Amino acid sequence: MPTSQLGFELDSRLERDSVPLMWLGLCEMRLMNDRRWPWLVLVPQRVGAVEIHDLTPLDQTMLTFETNTVSKALKELTQCQKINIGALGNVVSQLHVHIVARHDRDAAWPGPVWGHGHREPYEPASIHKFIDSVRSKLAHQD
Amino acid sequence: MPTSQLGFELDSRLERDSVPLMWLGLCEMRLMNDRRWPWLVLVPQRVGAVEIHDLTPLDQTMLTFETNTVSKALKELTQCQKINIGALGNVVSQLHVHIVARHDRDAAWPGPVWGHGHREPYEPASIHKFIDSVRSKLAHQD
């Protein structure tokens, strides 16, 4: 499927459940507003993309680079046990990639985070602090 | 983390729960022996790899190519509604990527498949038929 950046609009559910964090080359990076897990979401700015294989080969490579850069930074920042990466889209079909830091005593361990219980929004001060720490980590990434 | 192919051994749980299907350039592709979903698993043949970001940039690109080729083939073969791609590793830390065909009336829809209920093994005739159809589809992939 040919995809384009013109006229891209963020899905309303992604907009409601997450907050903007940073623009990358292909994706907008957002933070899921759920304090149960450090949980980032990358949204490629491509109209109509649903599956990763819908993207052009160049965009696929960009998405891989951005996903892995963020994954490495999030692991170092949180000192988590495992990063979970997922592109599901069963509820929100607009292509988005989840990058979640998991600890072995977190709310859903060792199960997946998707669909687990109810979202617990951050306090405003905490979300700003976490956003700043992610931005700072990415600015100093190898 | 430097990774190498020498001395690679498949995790015993992956070996128990899935069957070999095909060798790709970087990964062994296996079929999860669970008839509830058409569910493939790619295992990069790299000793010690846990996170995708542990791989070299070239291996990351290979993994992206192999994942997306298989994803496209599985979607066309099953005519599914959505492909779910996940790299979790909370239970089995050896790096592996799940590629699952989801239908909107399947056993876990719209939730994730991981940790849902109990695995239901295929009948031998059905698993061979499905394996043949995946091999044939990939042999004729664009």
XYZ file of C-alpha atoms in Angstrom:
284
model
C 0.000 0.000 0.000
C 1.499 3.399 -0.910
C 1.642 5.615 2.146
C 2.282 9.332 2.553
C 2.824 11.883 5.290
C 0.389 14.439 3.824
C -2.786 14.757 5.849
C -1.632 12.460 8.648
C -3.960 12.545 11.648
C -3.317 10.760 14.914
C -5.956 8.207 15.896
C -8.251 9.667 18.575
C -7.715 6.827 21.033
C -3.919 7.102 20.814
C -4.324 10.834 21.341
C -6.479 10.302 24.425
C -4.327 7.617 26.071
C -0.855 9.080 25.465
C 0.991 12.390 25.457
C 3.470 13.751 22.889
C 7.117 13.341 23.818
C 9.396 13.901 20.819
C 9.533 13.938 17.032
C 11.887 11.404 15.469
C 12.687 11.109 11.760
C 9.763 8.892 10.798
C 7.723 8.647 13.980
C 6.137 10.745 16.640
C 7.178 9.279 19.981
C 4.481 9.437 22.639
C 4.326 8.356 26.271
C 1.418 6.151 27.289
C -0.202 7.935 30.225
C -0.113 4.844 32.431
C 2.230 4.926 35.398
C 2.128 1.145 35.808
C 4.854 0.780 33.163
C 7.378 3.057 31.410
C 5.642 2.729 28.048
C 6.515 4.571 24.853
C 4.661 4.429 21.545
C 6.124 5.239 18.121
C 3.655 6.370 15.473
C 5.033 6.463 11.908
C 3.681 9.585 10.207
C 2.300 7.729 7.222
C -1.340 8.000 6.196
C -3.060 4.646 5.880
C -0.247 2.447 7.259
C -1.683 -0.474 9.228
C 0.953 -3.209 9.035
C 4.712 -2.645 9.246
C 4.987 -4.451 5.911
C 2.782 -1.701 4.380
C 5.704 0.710 4.779
C 8.333 1.194 2.086
C 11.618 -0.657 2.688
C 13.275 2.654 3.652
C 10.535 3.451 6.160
C 10.802 -0.085 7.573
C 14.508 0.469 8.136
C 13.884 3.879 9.719
C 11.261 2.363 12.022
C 13.713 -0.363 13.045
C 16.410 2.213 13.774
C 14.078 4.449 15.784
C 12.541 1.514 17.676
C 15.910 0.094 18.658
C 17.410 3.453 19.618
C 14.452 4.133 21.899
C 14.470 0.555 23.236
C 18.137 0.787 24.238
C 17.639 4.198 25.869
C 14.569 3.048 27.787
C 16.354 -0.057 29.058
C 19.333 1.964 30.264
C 17.120 4.642 31.794
C 14.805 2.292 33.685
C 17.302 -0.521 34.338
C 14.422 -2.834 33.480
C 14.658 -6.578 33.155
C 13.222 -6.778 29.631
C 11.952 -4.560 26.872
C 8.680 -5.640 25.270
C 8.151 -4.499 21.697
C 4.805 -4.986 20.038
C 2.869 -3.940 16.958
C -0.626 -5.278 17.520
C -3.303 -2.890 16.272
C -6.308 -5.069 17.080
C -8.082 -2.129 18.723
C -6.399 0.871 17.044
C -5.527 -0.069 13.481
C -3.330 2.996 12.786
C 0.226 1.630 12.761
C 1.988 2.142 16.080
C 4.785 0.319 17.890
C 4.811 -0.180 21.654
C 8.105 -0.138 23.580
C 7.534 -1.091 27.202
C 10.014 -1.470 30.070
C 9.174 -4.530 32.145
C 10.285 -5.413 35.654
C 9.796 -8.811 37.211
C 7.467 -7.500 39.867
C 5.374 -5.196 37.682
C 1.566 -5.320 37.503
C 1.319 -7.859 34.671
C 4.635 -9.746 34.823
C 5.314 -12.064 33.019
C 2.165 -11.539 30.946
C 1.728 -8.829 28.312
C 0.657 -5.295 29.267
C -1.960 -4.943 26.528
C -5.488 -5.290 27.840
C -4.281 -5.743 31.427
C -6.519 -3.992 33.986
C -7.113 -0.270 33.750
C -4.825 2.558 32.824
C -3.503 4.548 35.815
C -2.632 8.093 34.706
C 0.497 9.774 36.106
C 0.422 12.756 38.417
C 1.341 15.856 36.330
C 4.688 16.356 38.104
C 5.684 12.719 37.606
C 4.828 12.637 33.926
C 6.860 15.771 33.257
C 9.811 14.366 35.182
C 9.688 11.101 33.236
C 9.351 12.896 29.889
C 12.372 15.045 30.720
C 14.422 11.981 31.648
C 13.596 10.229 28.345
C 14.438 13.342 26.316
C 17.701 13.811 28.168
C 18.667 10.138 27.754
C 17.985 10.219 24.013
C 19.960 13.436 23.629
C 23.002 11.687 25.129
C 22.510 8.272 23.491
C 25.516 6.591 21.811
C 26.567 -6.987 23.357
C 28.605 -8.855 20.714
C 26.688 -11.860 19.431
C 27.756 -14.812 17.323
C 26.217 -17.789 15.572
C 28.804 -20.283 16.904
C 27.364 -22.627 19.479
C 23.782 -21.386 19.106
C 21.307 -23.604 20.954
C 17.555 -23.186 20.801
C 15.874 -22.546 24.142
C 14.236 -25.745 25.409
C 10.805 -24.178 25.859
C 10.761 -22.786 22.310
C 11.815 -26.230 21.111
C 8.994 -27.903 23.040
C 6.219 -25.486 22.019
C 7.038 -25.057 18.316
C 8.212 -27.033 15.302
C 10.863 -26.131 12.715
C 9.519 -24.698 9.474
C 12.268 -23.046 7.426
C 15.737 -21.489 7.639
C 15.919 -17.842 6.646
C 19.125 -15.791 6.341
C 19.374 -14.758 9.992
C 16.554 -16.654 11.669
C 15.120 -20.080 12.042
C 11.392 -19.784 11.390
C 9.274 -22.072 13.557
C 5.546 -22.703 13.818
C 3.996 -22.475 17.263
C 2.188 -25.763 17.772
C -1.066 -24.077 18.741
C -3.951 -24.403 16.320
C -5.831 -21.482 17.904
C -3.825 -19.039 15.800
C -1.548 -19.191 12.738
C 1.542 -18.261 14.731
C 5.123 -18.131 13.474
C 8.244 -17.439 15.497
C 11.558 -16.137 14.135
C 14.652 -16.997 16.163
C 17.815 -15.091 15.177
C 20.743 -17.531 15.297
C 22.834 -15.354 17.553
C 24.223 -16.615 20.844
C 23.310 -14.416 23.794
C 20.916 -12.047 22.002
C 18.084 -10.998 24.308
C 16.925 -7.613 23.030
C 16.615 -6.653 19.353
C 18.906 -3.722 20.117
C 21.608 -6.253 21.149
C 21.943 -7.236 17.482
C 24.360 -5.498 15.128
C 22.761 -2.891 12.820
C 23.072 -5.342 9.897
C 21.348 -8.112 11.863
C 18.619 -5.651 12.927
C 17.993 -4.848 9.268
C 17.971 -8.550 8.330
C 15.500 -9.261 11.128
C 13.252 -6.447 9.897
C 13.374 -7.792 6.347
C 12.644 -11.365 7.409
C 9.886 -10.325 9.825
C 8.116 -8.199 7.237
C 8.445 -10.746 4.436
C 6.912 -13.405 6.669
C 4.258 -10.997 7.976
C 3.116 -10.121 4.454
C 3.036 -13.777 3.386
C 1.104 -14.828 6.496
C -1.463 -12.067 6.008
C -2.021 -13.023 2.372
C -2.150 -16.733 3.191
C -4.610 -16.489 6.069
C -6.554 -13.430 4.872
C -6.441 -12.340 8.494
C -7.659 -9.028 9.825
C -4.406 -8.031 11.531
C -0.881 -9.257 12.018
C 0.449 -9.031 15.574
C 4.218 -8.743 15.893
C 5.834 -9.014 19.288
C 9.236 -9.414 20.892
C 8.495 -9.950 24.583
C 10.843 -12.500 26.148
C 9.505 -12.221 29.701
C 9.354 -16.015 30.002
C 11.930 -17.135 27.404
C 14.720 -14.582 27.296
C 16.387 -15.947 24.119
C 15.533 -13.380 21.425
C 12.544 -14.436 19.329
C 9.923 -12.527 17.358
C 6.281 -13.617 17.207
C 4.252 -13.101 14.028
C 0.614 -14.005 14.621
C -2.386 -13.857 12.269
C -5.429 -12.498 14.083
C -9.073 -12.758 13.121
C -11.806 -10.776 14.801
C -13.498 -13.854 16.178
C -10.396 -15.717 17.346
C -9.920 -17.067 20.884
C -8.334 -13.937 22.364
C -9.525 -11.121 20.098
C -8.871 -8.201 20.553
C -6.487 -9.065 23.400
C -2.968 -10.424 22.921
C -2.334 -14.143 22.401
C 0.552 -14.369 24.871
C -0.466 -16.027 28.121
C -4.031 -16.620 26.891
C -5.443 -19.978 28.013
C -3.678 -23.190 27.082
C -1.922 -24.235 23.928
C -3.956 -26.546 21.678
C -1.619 -28.662 19.535
C -2.492 -29.354 15.891
C -3.402 -32.783 14.549
C -0.338 -34.107 12.651
C -2.074 -33.907 9.248
C -3.171 -30.301 9.848
C 0.225 -29.106 10.981
C 1.929 -30.597 7.918
C -0.658 -29.033 5.636
C -0.188 -25.619 7.214
C 3.602 -25.873 7.101
C 3.436 -26.766 3.395
C 1.173 -23.795 2.685
C 3.552 -21.363 4.432
C 6.584 -22.769 2.586
C 4.777 -22.584 -0.733
C 3.601 -19.009 -0.099
C 7.101 -17.843 0.805
C 8.579 -19.559 -2.252
C 6.241 -17.495 -4.446
C 6.401 -14.231 -2.480
C 6.981 -10.982 -4.403
